[in-house]
PDB file of C-alpha atoms in Angstrom:
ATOM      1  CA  UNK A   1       0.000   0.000   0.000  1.00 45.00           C
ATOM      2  CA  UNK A   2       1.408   3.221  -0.908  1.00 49.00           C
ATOM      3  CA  UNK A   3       0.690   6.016   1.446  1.00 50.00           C
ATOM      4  CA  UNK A   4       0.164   9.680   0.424  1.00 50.00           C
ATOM      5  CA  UNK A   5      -1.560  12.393   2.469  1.00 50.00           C
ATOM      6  CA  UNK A   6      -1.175  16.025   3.758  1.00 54.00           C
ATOM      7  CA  UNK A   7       1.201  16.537   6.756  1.00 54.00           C
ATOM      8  CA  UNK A   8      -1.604  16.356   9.309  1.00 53.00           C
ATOM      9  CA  UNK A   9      -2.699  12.846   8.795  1.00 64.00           C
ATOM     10  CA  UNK A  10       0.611  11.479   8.429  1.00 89.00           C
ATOM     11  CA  UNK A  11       0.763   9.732  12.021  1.00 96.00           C
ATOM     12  CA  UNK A  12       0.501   6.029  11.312  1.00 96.00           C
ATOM     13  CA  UNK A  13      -1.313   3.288  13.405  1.00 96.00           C
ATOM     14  CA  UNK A  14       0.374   0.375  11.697  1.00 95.00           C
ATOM     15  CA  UNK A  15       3.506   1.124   8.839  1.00 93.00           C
ATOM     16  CA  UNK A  16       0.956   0.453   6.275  1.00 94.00           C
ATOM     17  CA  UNK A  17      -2.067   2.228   7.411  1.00 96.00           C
ATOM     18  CA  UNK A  18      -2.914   6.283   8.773  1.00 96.00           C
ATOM     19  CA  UNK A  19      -3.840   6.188  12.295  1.00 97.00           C
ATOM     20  CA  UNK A  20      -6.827   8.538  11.422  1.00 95.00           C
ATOM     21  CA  UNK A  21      -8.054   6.301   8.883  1.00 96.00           C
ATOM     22  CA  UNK A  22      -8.029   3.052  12.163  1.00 97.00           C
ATOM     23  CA  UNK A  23      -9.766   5.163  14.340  1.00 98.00           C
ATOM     24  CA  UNK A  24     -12.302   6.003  11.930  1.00 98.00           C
ATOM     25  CA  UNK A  25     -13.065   2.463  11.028  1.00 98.00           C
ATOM     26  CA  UNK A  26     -12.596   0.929  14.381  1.00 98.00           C
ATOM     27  CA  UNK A  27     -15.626   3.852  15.443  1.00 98.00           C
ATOM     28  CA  UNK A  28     -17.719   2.853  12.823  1.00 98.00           C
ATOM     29  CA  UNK A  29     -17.700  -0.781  13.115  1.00 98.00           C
ATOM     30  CA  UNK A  30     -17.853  -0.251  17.217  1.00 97.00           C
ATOM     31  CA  UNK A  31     -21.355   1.880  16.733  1.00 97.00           C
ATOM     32  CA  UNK A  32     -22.716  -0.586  13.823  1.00 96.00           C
ATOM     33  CA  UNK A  33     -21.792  -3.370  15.891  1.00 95.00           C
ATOM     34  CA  UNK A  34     -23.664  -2.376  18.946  1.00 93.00           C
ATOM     35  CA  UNK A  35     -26.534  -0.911  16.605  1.00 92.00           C
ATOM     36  CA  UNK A  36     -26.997  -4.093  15.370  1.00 91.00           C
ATOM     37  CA  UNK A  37     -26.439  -6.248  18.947  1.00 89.00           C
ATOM     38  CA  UNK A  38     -29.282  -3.764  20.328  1.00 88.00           C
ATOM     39  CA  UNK A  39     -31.360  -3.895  17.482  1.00 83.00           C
ATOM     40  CA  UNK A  40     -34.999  -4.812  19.174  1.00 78.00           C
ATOM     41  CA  UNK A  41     -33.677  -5.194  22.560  1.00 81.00           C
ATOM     42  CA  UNK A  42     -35.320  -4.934  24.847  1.00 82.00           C
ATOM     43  CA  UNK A  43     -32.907  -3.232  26.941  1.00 81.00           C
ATOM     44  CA  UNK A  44     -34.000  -0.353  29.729  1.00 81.00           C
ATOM     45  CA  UNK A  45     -31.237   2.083  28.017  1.00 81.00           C
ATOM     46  CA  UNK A  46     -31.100   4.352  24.873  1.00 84.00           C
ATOM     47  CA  UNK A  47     -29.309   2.620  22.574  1.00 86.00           C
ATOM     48  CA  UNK A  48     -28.449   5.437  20.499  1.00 88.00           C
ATOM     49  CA  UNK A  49     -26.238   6.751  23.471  1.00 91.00           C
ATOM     50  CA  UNK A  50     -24.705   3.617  24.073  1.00 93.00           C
ATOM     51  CA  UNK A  51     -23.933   3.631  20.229  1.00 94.00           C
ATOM     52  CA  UNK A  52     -22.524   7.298  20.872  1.00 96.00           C
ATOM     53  CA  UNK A  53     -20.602   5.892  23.442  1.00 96.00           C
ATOM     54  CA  UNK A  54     -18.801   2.899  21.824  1.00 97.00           C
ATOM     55  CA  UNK A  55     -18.215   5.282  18.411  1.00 98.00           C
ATOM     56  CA  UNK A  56     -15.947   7.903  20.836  1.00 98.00           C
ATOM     57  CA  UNK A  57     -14.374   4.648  22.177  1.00 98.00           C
ATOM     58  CA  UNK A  58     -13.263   3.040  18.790  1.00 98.00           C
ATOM     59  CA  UNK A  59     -12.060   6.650  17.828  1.00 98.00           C
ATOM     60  CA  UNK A  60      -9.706   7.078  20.944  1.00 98.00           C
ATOM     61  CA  UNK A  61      -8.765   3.553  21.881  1.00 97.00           C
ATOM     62  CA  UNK A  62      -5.555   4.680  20.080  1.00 97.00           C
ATOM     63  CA  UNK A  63      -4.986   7.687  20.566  1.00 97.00           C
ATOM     64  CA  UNK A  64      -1.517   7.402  22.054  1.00 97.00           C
ATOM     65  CA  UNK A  65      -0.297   6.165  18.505  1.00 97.00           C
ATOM     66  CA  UNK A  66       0.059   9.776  18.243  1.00 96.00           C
ATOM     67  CA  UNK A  67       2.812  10.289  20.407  1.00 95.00           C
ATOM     68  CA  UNK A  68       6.390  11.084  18.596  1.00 94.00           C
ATOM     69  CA  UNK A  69       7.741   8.192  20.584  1.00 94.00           C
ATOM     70  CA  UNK A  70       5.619   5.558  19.109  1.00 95.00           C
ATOM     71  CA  UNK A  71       5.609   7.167  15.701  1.00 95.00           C
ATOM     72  CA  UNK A  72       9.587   7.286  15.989  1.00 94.00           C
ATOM     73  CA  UNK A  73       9.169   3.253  17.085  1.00 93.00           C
ATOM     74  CA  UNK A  74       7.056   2.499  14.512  1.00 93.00           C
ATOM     75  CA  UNK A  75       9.048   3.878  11.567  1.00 91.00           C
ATOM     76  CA  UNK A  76      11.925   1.199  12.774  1.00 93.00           C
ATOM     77  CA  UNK A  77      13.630   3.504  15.776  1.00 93.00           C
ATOM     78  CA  UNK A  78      13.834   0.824  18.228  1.00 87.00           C
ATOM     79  CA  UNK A  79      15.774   2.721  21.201  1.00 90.00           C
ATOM     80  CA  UNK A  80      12.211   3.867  22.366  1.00 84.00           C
ATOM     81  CA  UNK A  81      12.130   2.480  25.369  1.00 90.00           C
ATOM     82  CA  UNK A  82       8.724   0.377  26.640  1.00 91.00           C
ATOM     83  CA  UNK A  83       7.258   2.925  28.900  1.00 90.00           C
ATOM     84  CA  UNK A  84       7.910   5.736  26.458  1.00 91.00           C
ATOM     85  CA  UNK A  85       6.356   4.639  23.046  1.00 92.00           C
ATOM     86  CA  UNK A  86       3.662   2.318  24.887  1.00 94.00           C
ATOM     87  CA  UNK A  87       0.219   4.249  23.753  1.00 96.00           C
ATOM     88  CA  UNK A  88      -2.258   2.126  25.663  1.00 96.00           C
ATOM     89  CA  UNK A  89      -1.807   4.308  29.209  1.00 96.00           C
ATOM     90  CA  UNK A  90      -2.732   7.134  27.660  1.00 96.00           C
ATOM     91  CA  UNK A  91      -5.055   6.020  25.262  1.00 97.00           C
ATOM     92  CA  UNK A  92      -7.236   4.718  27.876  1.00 97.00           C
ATOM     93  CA  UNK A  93      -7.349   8.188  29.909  1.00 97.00           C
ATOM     94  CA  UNK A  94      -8.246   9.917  26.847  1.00 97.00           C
ATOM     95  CA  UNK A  95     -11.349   7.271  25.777  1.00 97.00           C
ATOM     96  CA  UNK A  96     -12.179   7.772  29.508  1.00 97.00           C
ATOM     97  CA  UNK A  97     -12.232  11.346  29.587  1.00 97.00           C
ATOM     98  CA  UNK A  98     -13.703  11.697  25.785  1.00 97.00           C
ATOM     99  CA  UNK A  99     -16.697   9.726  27.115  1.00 96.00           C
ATOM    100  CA  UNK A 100     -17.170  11.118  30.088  1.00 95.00           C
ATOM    101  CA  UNK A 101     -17.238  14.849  28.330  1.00 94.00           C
TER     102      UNK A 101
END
């Protein structure tokens, strides 16, 4: 796959796929997913907000991709120490606080 975009959306996810284009399809298939689990439940809760909910999840489980230390890791730089270029820490606060606000 040959990747091409403008500057802001070159942050990767993977080293053949844009980390904007992951989130977007992870939030996508996360709301159609529970659209369809829900689909005439009968459940005591709106599922349109718990749809809501799991599309902000699936676009900032990964978040932390973002960082310059993972980027730098994923591009082959592997002196980024564990700790550093690990996105899941911070990926989680973010989903947390993104569904939460």
């Amino acid at each position: 796959m040959k990747l091409s975009m403008s500057n802001s959306f070159q942050l990767l996810s993977r080293p053949d796929e844009f980390l904007v284009n992951h989130l977007r399809s992870v939030a996508e298939k996360s709301q159609r997913s529970i659209l369809e689990t829900l689909h005439n439940a009968d459940i005591p809760f709106d599922s349109k907000s718990i749809a809501r909910t799991a599309y902000i999840m699936g676009a900032t489980h990964d978040l932390g991709k973002s960082s310059e230390f993972f980027q730098k890791y994923l591009k082959g730089d592997k002196s980024q120490k564990p700790i550093i270029k690990s996105h899941s820490p911070i990926s989680s606060l973010f989903c947390y606080w993104a569904v939460n606000n």
